Amino acid sequence: MQLAFTEQQQAFRAEIRSWLQANVPAQTLQTFDTEEGFQQHREWEATLNQGRWGMVTWPEALGGRGCDLIEWLIFEEEYYRAKAPLRVNQNGIFLLGPTLMEYGTEEQKARFLPAMAEGRDVWAQGWSEPGAGSDMAAIRSTAQLQGDKYIINGQKTWSTRAVWADWLFGMFRTDPDSERHRGLTFILVPLNTPGITVRPIPQLDGLPGFAEIFFDNVEVDVSNRLGDDGAGWAVAMATAGFERGLMLRSPARFQETARRLVELYRANEASASHDPQIRDAVMRAYLDAESYCLSTYQTACRLSQGGKIGAESSTNKIFWSELDQNMHATAMSILGARAELLPHAPAAEGVGTWLDGWLFSQSGPIYAGTNEIQRNIIAERMLGMPR
Amino acid sequence: MDFTFSEDQLLFQDSVRGFLVNEISPERLRAGWETDTGRDPALWQQFAELGLTGITVPEEHGGLGMDAVDFVLLAQECGYVALAEPLVNHALVAVPLLQDIGGELAARWLPLAATGEARIIAAVEQNLMVEDAHVADLLLLEREGQWFALEQGQFSCERSESIDPGRRLYTVTVPAGAAPIADGERASALRSASLNRGALGCAAQALGLAQRMIDLSVQYTAERKQFGKAIGSFQAVKHHMANVAVRLEYAKAPVHRAAYAVAEDAAGAALAVAQAKLMACEAANLAAKNSIQVHGAMGYTWEVDLHIFMKKAWALANTWGDAGWHKQQVAAVIFADGAALGAGATFQ
Ligand SMILES: Cc1cc2nc3c(=O)[nH]c(=O)nc-3n(C[C@H](O)[C@H](O)[C@H](O)COP(=O)(O)OP(=O)(O)OC[C@H]3O[C@@H](n4cnc5c(N)ncnc54)[C@H](O)[C@@H]3O)c2cc1C
């Protein structure tokens, strides 16, 4: 055990820090749940990519830096410290990217990864359907193979950032007689294909952060299939693994929220001290965020020495989503009567972005597999309790 | 950056776990409750043969010369079996303290600690009760800012019974006229270091206790049937245990980092230890709460083994600094002006 960064790691940190200082837009971008904000974030992805900072863990040939997980964590720390923009293409780079590297053909990797890295292709994820939420194996949208084309029919929903995204990766039933996990295929679909209708769905904040997508005889070339026909479940599980596992929510994000929470508490200590639970909740936020960081480093080190991510990774999603919810709930308590005010409201001084964060934190225990489903997985696969 | 244990450390943990689980059954613990001292010299002898009594004693004094990182995984295993012998105090707190004290005292007692001939116990002001004072061949005791080194027979102690029959707790009276071996700033430095080590020992044992309670509960709920099914198949029962697993999973790395900070005598050791103890004891307390619930009335009995682990977890949460004490340590750091918080600050 050696809990200090090497010189090389420190140099890496210094390099990304100075690049971010020079390049992070001085003015906060608009939210990517507006058309203009989406475009601004797409341009930011291109800037990141020019600096080869788009996805540092990717191989150099694909515009990455071949970084290991520790360097990735360092990158994330500097990224959040610098208050750099949220990643509009996170479903692409964090989830589909690694899946493509594992299951994609060489041709597919060359075709999709660079465009993804440049922010030219922004990706949406198409798994959920009206009748298939937690029970993803209940997917009914079909893709029928005709010659060298799949003909897609059906409906996807809750697809994040699909309103302005370019592509969708999704799962479709290719074997009409199949049931449950069998007969599903992982297909990459350009969202501008004729027959596709994208209908925006306003989220809690009123902005169209996700969409439902209707498919009416949509033709997609068979070369857009990822993995084998009928093997979609295994491919999707790999993506879900990245999502729940290390990549989607790095500790830096929550450590910064915890740091801001300590600041908020100190700035409002006089009123916040009327509720003695607040001080404890702030401390708890700090402790949990630090523990999440420590555990992630420990896992990252274990993985880089050849270890495998196991069922314990389901604990990860519960931990960060509940931490995020608790931290924002605490911030709302500190803000008191101001908590409900929109940031631009005249009386909203000092509310910052807490309200937005609070709203979004409500979705953490739902998306990426609800926390109830994660608890089932922990009990059955990690603890070995009976089904 | 390498946050892993070495192959040797993991192998040592495996072999100690095997030994402890084999030797220290709940039946043996219960038998110990009925004896005069509640401690088992034969077992201590076995620890000595395994090198455990001398694990942190420097090699020149006949020990293995290992540190808190080497020992922390073993302390977890001690928790897993609710070990009653004072091995954690001896190896993780008293022996390093003796080294810090140095001089003739250390030269005389370290070799005896290594061979297991002497059981050494340390306690500070925060320990209202001194655990295992009755079997301490040498007691290193801090009271009112002064340290005393007292051999068995040189002090009087009065037992106060705990609800955990495995614990032997004493009020120790320092004999009038005893000469302190340290006072002033030096005494307070020794106290801080000992508190860190003692709290780390509690945290590591709490991890083992939590795991044991999960294991007992998983096993019990697989066997017990109601409504024609194993109760472990009911989601409410599963989620009780999953909640424990989550808290336990995220308490591990803080404990391991605290061990590292203690071994390196790092500036942030007190904070790291406070975090470790708060996280680990919270996990163990949750394990106790949810485990008794999934055991039903069986969990409320003296006969079922669960309470052995539950009571120890409850007690450890309040020894070597209770939650309030450790929260103060955290607050002093994070609410200070210019505190290093946020992304990238963890390993600074
Ligand atoms: C902000 C956000 C973004 C999203 N983005 C995407 C996206 O990009 N692409 C995509 O495909 N999907 C996306 N989703 C959808 C998400 O994956 C689903 O919402 C999620 O899988 C739950 O499905 P559901 O909403 O149908 O809830 P349901 O499955 O109807 O669940 C409702 C409640 O019942 C509980 N429940 C259901 N089954 C069980 C069970 N077996 N045991 C215990 N409890 C159970 C759930 O835990 C939950 O509390 C997003 C959702 C949100 C909120």
mmCIF file of N, CA and C in Angstrom, chain A residues 90-192:
data_model
loop_
_atom_site.group_PDB
_atom_site.id
_atom_site.type_symbol
_atom_site.label_atom_id
_atom_site.label_comp_id
_atom_site.label_asym_id
_atom_site.label_seq_id
_atom_site.Cartn_x
_atom_site.Cartn_y
_atom_site.Cartn_z
ATOM 1 N N GLN A 90 -22.166 11.884 -22.367
ATOM 2 C CA GLN A 90 -21.726 10.872 -21.377
ATOM 3 C C GLN A 90 -22.247 9.472 -21.688
ATOM 4 N N ASN A 91 -23.446 9.366 -22.239
ATOM 5 C CA ASN A 91 -23.932 8.028 -22.581
ATOM 6 C C ASN A 91 -23.071 7.392 -23.658
ATOM 7 N N GLY A 92 -22.570 8.236 -24.567
ATOM 8 C CA GLY A 92 -21.685 7.731 -25.609
ATOM 9 C C GLY A 92 -20.333 7.343 -25.037
ATOM 10 N N ILE A 93 -19.631 8.344 -24.487
ATOM 11 C CA ILE A 93 -18.240 8.083 -24.122
ATOM 12 C C ILE A 93 -18.074 7.165 -22.925
ATOM 13 N N PHE A 94 -18.969 7.274 -21.939
ATOM 14 C CA PHE A 94 -18.773 6.446 -20.740
ATOM 15 C C PHE A 94 -19.396 5.062 -20.876
ATOM 16 N N LEU A 95 -20.492 4.959 -21.629
ATOM 17 C CA LEU A 95 -21.227 3.688 -21.657
ATOM 18 C C LEU A 95 -21.043 2.944 -22.967
ATOM 19 N N LEU A 96 -21.415 3.611 -24.080
ATOM 20 C CA LEU A 96 -21.311 2.896 -25.355
ATOM 21 C C LEU A 96 -19.843 2.695 -25.745
ATOM 22 N N GLY A 97 -19.029 3.713 -25.510
ATOM 23 C CA GLY A 97 -17.615 3.629 -25.903
ATOM 24 C C GLY A 97 -16.952 2.349 -25.414
ATOM 25 N N PRO A 98 -16.945 2.128 -24.112
ATOM 26 C CA PRO A 98 -16.322 0.901 -23.607
ATOM 27 C C PRO A 98 -16.993 -0.376 -24.144
ATOM 28 N N THR A 99 -18.310 -0.304 -24.376
ATOM 29 C CA THR A 99 -19.005 -1.485 -24.914
ATOM 30 C C THR A 99 -18.536 -1.761 -26.347
ATOM 31 N N LEU A 100 -18.398 -0.679 -27.101
ATOM 32 C CA LEU A 100 -17.907 -0.833 -28.479
ATOM 33 C C LEU A 100 -16.511 -1.439 -28.496
ATOM 34 N N MET A 101 -15.682 -0.992 -27.556
ATOM 35 C CA MET A 101 -14.314 -1.522 -27.538
ATOM 36 C C MET A 101 -14.321 -3.010 -27.223
ATOM 37 N N GLU A 102 -15.304 -3.433 -26.436
ATOM 38 C CA GLU A 102 -15.341 -4.851 -26.081
ATOM 39 C C GLU A 102 -16.031 -5.692 -27.162
ATOM 40 N N TYR A 103 -17.110 -5.186 -27.728
ATOM 41 C CA TYR A 103 -17.922 -6.013 -28.637
ATOM 42 C C TYR A 103 -17.876 -5.565 -30.098
ATOM 43 N N GLY A 104 -17.364 -4.366 -30.377
ATOM 44 C CA GLY A 104 -17.432 -3.849 -31.738
ATOM 45 C C GLY A 104 -16.401 -4.481 -32.658
ATOM 46 N N THR A 105 -16.722 -4.507 -33.968
ATOM 47 C CA THR A 105 -15.726 -4.917 -34.957
ATOM 48 C C THR A 105 -14.762 -3.752 -35.143
ATOM 49 N N GLU A 106 -13.614 -4.012 -35.774
ATOM 50 C CA GLU A 106 -12.649 -2.936 -36.018
ATOM 51 C C GLU A 106 -13.298 -1.834 -36.834
ATOM 52 N N GLU A 107 -14.094 -2.255 -37.821
ATOM 53 C CA GLU A 107 -14.778 -1.293 -38.687
ATOM 54 C C GLU A 107 -15.713 -0.406 -37.859
ATOM 55 N N GLN A 108 -16.448 -1.031 -36.949
ATOM 56 C CA GLN A 108 -17.388 -0.239 -36.123
ATOM 57 C C GLN A 108 -16.654 0.735 -35.209
ATOM 58 N N LYS A 109 -15.562 0.263 -34.641
ATOM 59 C CA LYS A 109 -14.810 1.162 -33.741
ATOM 60 C C LYS A 109 -14.336 2.391 -34.507
ATOM 61 N N ALA A 110 -13.786 2.149 -35.719
ATOM 62 C CA ALA A 110 -13.253 3.262 -36.504
ATOM 63 C C ALA A 110 -14.385 4.194 -36.927
ATOM 64 N N ARG A 111 -15.550 3.619 -37.153
ATOM 65 C CA ARG A 111 -16.666 4.413 -37.659
ATOM 66 C C ARG A 111 -17.289 5.258 -36.545
ATOM 67 N N PHE A 112 -17.417 4.687 -35.346
ATOM 68 C CA PHE A 112 -18.207 5.387 -34.327
ATOM 69 C C PHE A 112 -17.388 6.144 -33.288
ATOM 70 N N LEU A 113 -16.246 5.586 -32.916
ATOM 71 C CA LEU A 113 -15.570 6.175 -31.758
ATOM 72 C C LEU A 113 -15.023 7.590 -32.007
ATOM 73 N N PRO A 114 -14.327 7.820 -33.150
ATOM 74 C CA PRO A 114 -13.802 9.178 -33.342
ATOM 75 C C PRO A 114 -14.912 10.235 -33.413
ATOM 76 N N ALA A 115 -15.996 9.922 -34.113
ATOM 77 C CA ALA A 115 -17.102 10.892 -34.225
ATOM 78 C C ALA A 115 -17.736 11.143 -32.864
ATOM 79 N N MET A 116 -17.753 10.107 -32.048
ATOM 80 C CA MET A 116 -18.276 10.243 -30.685
ATOM 81 C C MET A 116 -17.356 11.153 -29.874
ATOM 82 N N ALA A 117 -16.057 10.909 -30.023
ATOM 83 C CA ALA A 117 -15.078 11.675 -29.252
ATOM 84 C C ALA A 117 -15.125 13.154 -29.624
ATOM 85 N N GLU A 118 -15.353 13.434 -30.907
ATOM 86 C CA GLU A 118 -15.358 14.835 -31.361
ATOM 87 C C GLU A 118 -16.645 15.564 -30.999
ATOM 88 N N GLY A 119 -17.639 14.822 -30.520
ATOM 89 C CA GLY A 119 -18.917 15.477 -30.223
ATOM 90 C C GLY A 119 -19.759 15.657 -31.473
ATOM 91 N N ARG A 120 -19.300 15.102 -32.611
ATOM 92 C CA ARG A 120 -20.109 15.161 -33.836
ATOM 93 C C ARG A 120 -21.337 14.279 -33.660
ATOM 94 N N ASP A 121 -21.119 13.082 -33.108
ATOM 95 C CA ASP A 121 -22.245 12.191 -32.826
ATOM 96 C C ASP A 121 -22.499 12.170 -31.320
ATOM 97 N N VAL A 122 -23.620 12.715 -30.931
ATOM 98 C CA VAL A 122 -24.023 12.612 -29.529
ATOM 99 C C VAL A 122 -25.030 11.470 -29.428
ATOM 100 N N TRP A 123 -24.846 10.654 -28.400
ATOM 101 C CA TRP A 123 -25.604 9.400 -28.304
ATOM 102 C C TRP A 123 -26.669 9.434 -27.220
ATOM 103 N N ALA A 124 -27.780 8.773 -27.541
ATOM 104 C CA ALA A 124 -28.837 8.559 -26.553
ATOM 105 C C ALA A 124 -28.959 7.056 -26.325
ATOM 106 N N GLN A 125 -29.545 6.725 -25.180
ATOM 107 C CA GLN A 125 -29.643 5.306 -24.797
ATOM 108 C C GLN A 125 -31.110 4.882 -24.893
ATOM 109 N N GLY A 126 -31.383 3.808 -25.610
ATOM 110 C CA GLY A 126 -32.770 3.403 -25.843
ATOM 111 C C GLY A 126 -33.079 2.012 -25.339
ATOM 112 N N TRP A 127 -33.257 1.923 -24.057
ATOM 113 C CA TRP A 127 -33.606 0.634 -23.482
ATOM 114 C C TRP A 127 -35.050 0.603 -23.009
ATOM 115 N N SER A 128 -35.411 1.596 -22.182
ATOM 116 C CA SER A 128 -36.738 1.580 -21.562
ATOM 117 C C SER A 128 -37.845 1.693 -22.606
ATOM 118 N N GLU A 129 -38.935 1.044 -22.305
ATOM 119 C CA GLU A 129 -40.160 1.139 -23.098
ATOM 120 C C GLU A 129 -41.304 1.335 -22.115
ATOM 121 N N PRO A 130 -42.473 1.708 -22.641
ATOM 122 C CA PRO A 130 -43.591 1.894 -21.707
ATOM 123 C C PRO A 130 -43.847 0.649 -20.860
ATOM 124 N N GLY A 131 -43.677 -0.523 -21.443
ATOM 125 C CA GLY A 131 -43.939 -1.740 -20.674
ATOM 126 C C GLY A 131 -42.678 -2.405 -20.156
ATOM 127 N N ALA A 132 -41.542 -1.765 -20.351
ATOM 128 C CA ALA A 132 -40.276 -2.377 -19.931
ATOM 129 C C ALA A 132 -39.418 -1.329 -19.236
ATOM 130 N N GLY A 133 -39.604 -1.201 -17.929
ATOM 131 C CA GLY A 133 -38.806 -0.261 -17.139
ATOM 132 C C GLY A 133 -37.786 -1.050 -16.347
ATOM 133 N N SER A 134 -38.121 -1.318 -15.096
ATOM 134 C CA SER A 134 -37.240 -2.174 -14.299
ATOM 135 C C SER A 134 -37.100 -3.545 -14.950
ATOM 136 N N ASP A 135 -38.173 -3.982 -15.549
ATOM 137 C CA ASP A 135 -38.167 -5.301 -16.189
ATOM 138 C C ASP A 135 -37.740 -5.145 -17.641
ATOM 139 N N MET A 136 -36.443 -4.949 -17.827
ATOM 140 C CA MET A 136 -35.945 -4.634 -19.158
ATOM 141 C C MET A 136 -36.134 -5.790 -20.134
ATOM 142 N N ALA A 137 -36.199 -6.996 -19.603
ATOM 143 C CA ALA A 137 -36.355 -8.152 -20.497
ATOM 144 C C ALA A 137 -37.748 -8.201 -21.124
ATOM 145 N N ALA A 138 -38.628 -7.282 -20.719
ATOM 146 C CA ALA A 138 -39.978 -7.242 -21.299
ATOM 147 C C ALA A 138 -40.024 -6.385 -22.566
ATOM 148 N N ILE A 139 -38.868 -6.036 -23.106
ATOM 149 C CA ILE A 139 -38.799 -5.209 -24.321
ATOM 150 C C ILE A 139 -39.624 -5.822 -25.447
ATOM 151 N N ARG A 140 -40.435 -4.973 -26.094
ATOM 152 C CA ARG A 140 -41.284 -5.478 -27.175
ATOM 153 C C ARG A 140 -41.007 -4.838 -28.520
ATOM 154 N N SER A 141 -40.288 -3.736 -28.565
ATOM 155 C CA SER A 141 -39.954 -3.140 -29.861
ATOM 156 C C SER A 141 -39.199 -4.168 -30.687
ATOM 157 N N THR A 142 -39.547 -4.243 -31.973
ATOM 158 C CA THR A 142 -38.982 -5.317 -32.788
ATOM 159 C C THR A 142 -38.031 -4.781 -33.840
ATOM 160 N N ALA A 143 -37.117 -5.646 -34.239
ATOM 161 C CA ALA A 143 -36.259 -5.370 -35.396
ATOM 162 C C ALA A 143 -36.245 -6.651 -36.217
ATOM 163 N N GLN A 144 -36.808 -6.533 -37.390
ATOM 164 C CA GLN A 144 -36.948 -7.734 -38.224
ATOM 165 C C GLN A 144 -35.874 -7.722 -39.295
ATOM 166 N N LEU A 145 -35.140 -8.788 -39.405
ATOM 167 C CA LEU A 145 -34.058 -8.852 -40.386
ATOM 168 C C LEU A 145 -34.635 -9.152 -41.761
ATOM 169 N N GLN A 146 -34.384 -8.238 -42.726
ATOM 170 C CA GLN A 146 -34.797 -8.459 -44.116
ATOM 171 C C GLN A 146 -33.612 -8.140 -44.988
ATOM 172 N N GLY A 147 -33.019 -9.201 -45.557
ATOM 173 C CA GLY A 147 -31.797 -8.997 -46.338
ATOM 174 C C GLY A 147 -30.711 -8.440 -45.445
ATOM 175 N N ASP A 148 -30.134 -7.298 -45.848
ATOM 176 C CA ASP A 148 -29.090 -6.723 -44.990
ATOM 177 C C ASP A 148 -29.608 -5.525 -44.206
ATOM 178 N N LYS A 149 -30.910 -5.534 -43.949
ATOM 179 C CA LYS A 149 -31.493 -4.437 -43.157
ATOM 180 C C LYS A 149 -32.325 -4.985 -42.003
ATOM 181 N N TYR A 150 -32.331 -4.212 -40.896
ATOM 182 C CA TYR A 150 -33.308 -4.465 -39.842
ATOM 183 C C TYR A 150 -34.451 -3.467 -40.032
ATOM 184 N N ILE A 151 -35.689 -3.968 -39.903
ATOM 185 C CA ILE A 151 -36.852 -3.071 -39.963
ATOM 186 C C ILE A 151 -37.378 -2.937 -38.528
ATOM 187 N N ILE A 152 -37.260 -1.719 -37.979
ATOM 188 C CA ILE A 152 -37.581 -1.503 -36.563
ATOM 189 C C ILE A 152 -38.971 -0.892 -36.399
ATOM 190 N N ASN A 153 -39.725 -1.467 -35.456
ATOM 191 C CA ASN A 153 -41.037 -0.933 -35.100
ATOM 192 C C ASN A 153 -41.191 -0.955 -33.581
ATOM 193 N N GLY A 154 -41.904 0.055 -33.080
ATOM 194 C CA GLY A 154 -42.168 0.056 -31.632
ATOM 195 C C GLY A 154 -41.869 1.405 -31.012
ATOM 196 N N GLN A 155 -41.627 1.381 -29.718
ATOM 197 C CA GLN A 155 -41.464 2.643 -28.985
ATOM 198 C C GLN A 155 -40.450 2.497 -27.859
ATOM 199 N N LYS A 156 -39.596 3.497 -27.757
ATOM 200 C CA LYS A 156 -38.679 3.615 -26.613
ATOM 201 C C LYS A 156 -39.090 4.845 -25.819
ATOM 202 N N THR A 157 -38.673 4.905 -24.563
ATOM 203 C CA THR A 157 -39.040 6.093 -23.790
ATOM 204 C C THR A 157 -37.968 6.455 -22.763
ATOM 205 N N TRP A 158 -38.115 7.598 -22.162
ATOM 206 C CA TRP A 158 -37.189 8.144 -21.156
ATOM 207 C C TRP A 158 -35.764 8.257 -21.699
ATOM 208 N N SER A 159 -35.624 8.455 -22.978
ATOM 209 C CA SER A 159 -34.278 8.439 -23.558
ATOM 210 C C SER A 159 -33.624 9.807 -23.353
ATOM 211 N N THR A 160 -32.609 9.811 -22.480
ATOM 212 C CA THR A 160 -31.974 11.073 -22.066
ATOM 213 C C THR A 160 -31.264 11.759 -23.225
ATOM 214 N N ARG A 161 -31.489 13.045 -23.338
ATOM 215 C CA ARG A 161 -30.892 13.912 -24.369
ATOM 216 C C ARG A 161 -31.185 13.463 -25.791
ATOM 217 N N ALA A 162 -32.243 12.641 -25.977
ATOM 218 C CA ALA A 162 -32.566 12.163 -27.320
ATOM 219 C C ALA A 162 -33.169 13.267 -28.182
ATOM 220 N N VAL A 163 -33.622 14.358 -27.556
ATOM 221 C CA VAL A 163 -34.297 15.405 -28.338
ATOM 222 C C VAL A 163 -33.358 15.979 -29.401
ATOM 223 N N TRP A 164 -32.089 16.178 -29.011
ATOM 224 C CA TRP A 164 -31.144 16.740 -29.984
ATOM 225 C C TRP A 164 -29.978 15.799 -30.296
ATOM 226 N N ALA A 165 -30.068 14.569 -29.812
ATOM 227 C CA ALA A 165 -28.974 13.628 -30.068
ATOM 228 C C ALA A 165 -28.988 13.170 -31.528
ATOM 229 N N ASP A 166 -27.864 12.587 -31.954
ATOM 230 C CA ASP A 166 -27.739 12.148 -33.346
ATOM 231 C C ASP A 166 -27.998 10.661 -33.500
ATOM 232 N N TRP A 167 -27.628 9.910 -32.482
ATOM 233 C CA TRP A 167 -27.712 8.451 -32.567
ATOM 234 C C TRP A 167 -28.343 7.897 -31.289
ATOM 235 N N LEU A 168 -28.842 6.672 -31.463
ATOM 236 C CA LEU A 168 -29.405 5.958 -30.333
ATOM 237 C C LEU A 168 -28.814 4.557 -30.293
ATOM 238 N N PHE A 169 -28.376 4.111 -29.134
ATOM 239 C CA PHE A 169 -28.076 2.672 -29.024
ATOM 240 C C PHE A 169 -29.188 2.033 -28.211
ATOM 241 N N GLY A 170 -29.691 0.925 -28.731
ATOM 242 C CA GLY A 170 -30.857 0.356 -28.069
ATOM 243 C C GLY A 170 -30.957 -1.137 -28.252
ATOM 244 N N MET A 171 -31.957 -1.674 -27.588
ATOM 245 C CA MET A 171 -32.187 -3.119 -27.674
ATOM 246 C C MET A 171 -33.549 -3.372 -28.270
ATOM 247 N N PHE A 172 -33.567 -4.328 -29.193
ATOM 248 C CA PHE A 172 -34.791 -4.620 -29.922
ATOM 249 C C PHE A 172 -34.956 -6.134 -30.007
ATOM 250 N N ARG A 173 -36.217 -6.544 -30.103
ATOM 251 C CA ARG A 173 -36.484 -7.986 -30.189
ATOM 252 C C ARG A 173 -36.370 -8.410 -31.645
ATOM 253 N N THR A 174 -35.371 -9.205 -31.938
ATOM 254 C CA THR A 174 -35.165 -9.633 -33.324
ATOM 255 C C THR A 174 -35.789 -10.991 -33.572
ATOM 256 N N ASP A 175 -36.044 -11.744 -32.512
ATOM 257 C CA ASP A 175 -36.698 -13.040 -32.692
ATOM 258 C C ASP A 175 -38.113 -12.911 -32.122
ATOM 259 N N PRO A 176 -39.113 -12.842 -33.012
ATOM 260 C CA PRO A 176 -40.482 -12.569 -32.561
ATOM 261 C C PRO A 176 -41.020 -13.656 -31.633
ATOM 262 N N ASP A 177 -40.481 -14.867 -31.732
ATOM 263 C CA ASP A 177 -40.986 -15.953 -30.881
ATOM 264 C C ASP A 177 -40.230 -16.034 -29.554
ATOM 265 N N SER A 178 -39.267 -15.156 -29.380
ATOM 266 C CA SER A 178 -38.434 -15.270 -28.179
ATOM 267 C C SER A 178 -39.122 -14.625 -26.989
ATOM 268 N N GLU A 179 -38.612 -14.969 -25.801
ATOM 269 C CA GLU A 179 -39.128 -14.340 -24.600
ATOM 270 C C GLU A 179 -37.970 -13.890 -23.711
ATOM 271 N N ARG A 180 -38.302 -12.902 -22.884
ATOM 272 C CA ARG A 180 -37.362 -12.438 -21.881
ATOM 273 C C ARG A 180 -35.995 -12.087 -22.472
ATOM 274 N N HIS A 181 -34.923 -12.611 -21.897
ATOM 275 C CA HIS A 181 -33.574 -12.157 -22.255
ATOM 276 C C HIS A 181 -33.098 -12.673 -23.608
ATOM 277 N N ARG A 182 -33.776 -13.678 -24.100
ATOM 278 C CA ARG A 182 -33.330 -14.243 -25.387
ATOM 279 C C ARG A 182 -33.928 -13.454 -26.547
ATOM 280 N N GLY A 183 -33.267 -13.553 -27.684
ATOM 281 C CA GLY A 183 -33.848 -12.964 -28.896
ATOM 282 C C GLY A 183 -33.788 -11.448 -28.963
ATOM 283 N N LEU A 184 -32.978 -10.836 -28.091
ATOM 284 C CA LEU A 184 -32.804 -9.384 -28.134
ATOM 285 C C LEU A 184 -31.483 -9.048 -28.819
ATOM 286 N N THR A 185 -31.483 -7.934 -29.556
ATOM 287 C CA THR A 185 -30.269 -7.561 -30.282
ATOM 288 C C THR A 185 -29.969 -6.084 -30.042
ATOM 289 N N PHE A 186 -28.686 -5.799 -29.929
ATOM 290 C CA PHE A 186 -28.183 -4.444 -29.642
ATOM 291 C C PHE A 186 -27.932 -3.747 -30.981
ATOM 292 N N ILE A 187 -28.663 -2.672 -31.253
ATOM 293 C CA ILE A 187 -28.566 -2.020 -32.563
ATOM 294 C C ILE A 187 -28.330 -0.517 -32.400
ATOM 295 N N LEU A 188 -27.496 0.025 -33.298
ATOM 296 C CA LEU A 188 -27.161 1.454 -33.282
ATOM 297 C C LEU A 188 -27.978 2.132 -34.379
ATOM 298 N N VAL A 189 -28.748 3.137 -33.987
ATOM 299 C CA VAL A 189 -29.730 3.717 -34.907
ATOM 300 C C VAL A 189 -29.504 5.217 -35.072
ATOM 301 N N PRO A 190 -29.303 5.698 -36.339
ATOM 302 C CA PRO A 190 -29.228 7.151 -36.540
ATOM 303 C C PRO A 190 -30.611 7.755 -36.318
ATOM 304 N N LEU A 191 -30.688 8.786 -35.508
ATOM 305 C CA LEU A 191 -32.009 9.310 -35.139
ATOM 306 C C LEU A 191 -32.671 10.130 -36.247
ATOM 307 N N ASN A 192 -31.906 10.375 -37.357
ATOM 308 C CA ASN A 192 -32.535 11.096 -38.468
ATOM 309 C C ASN A 192 -33.084 10.162 -39.539
#
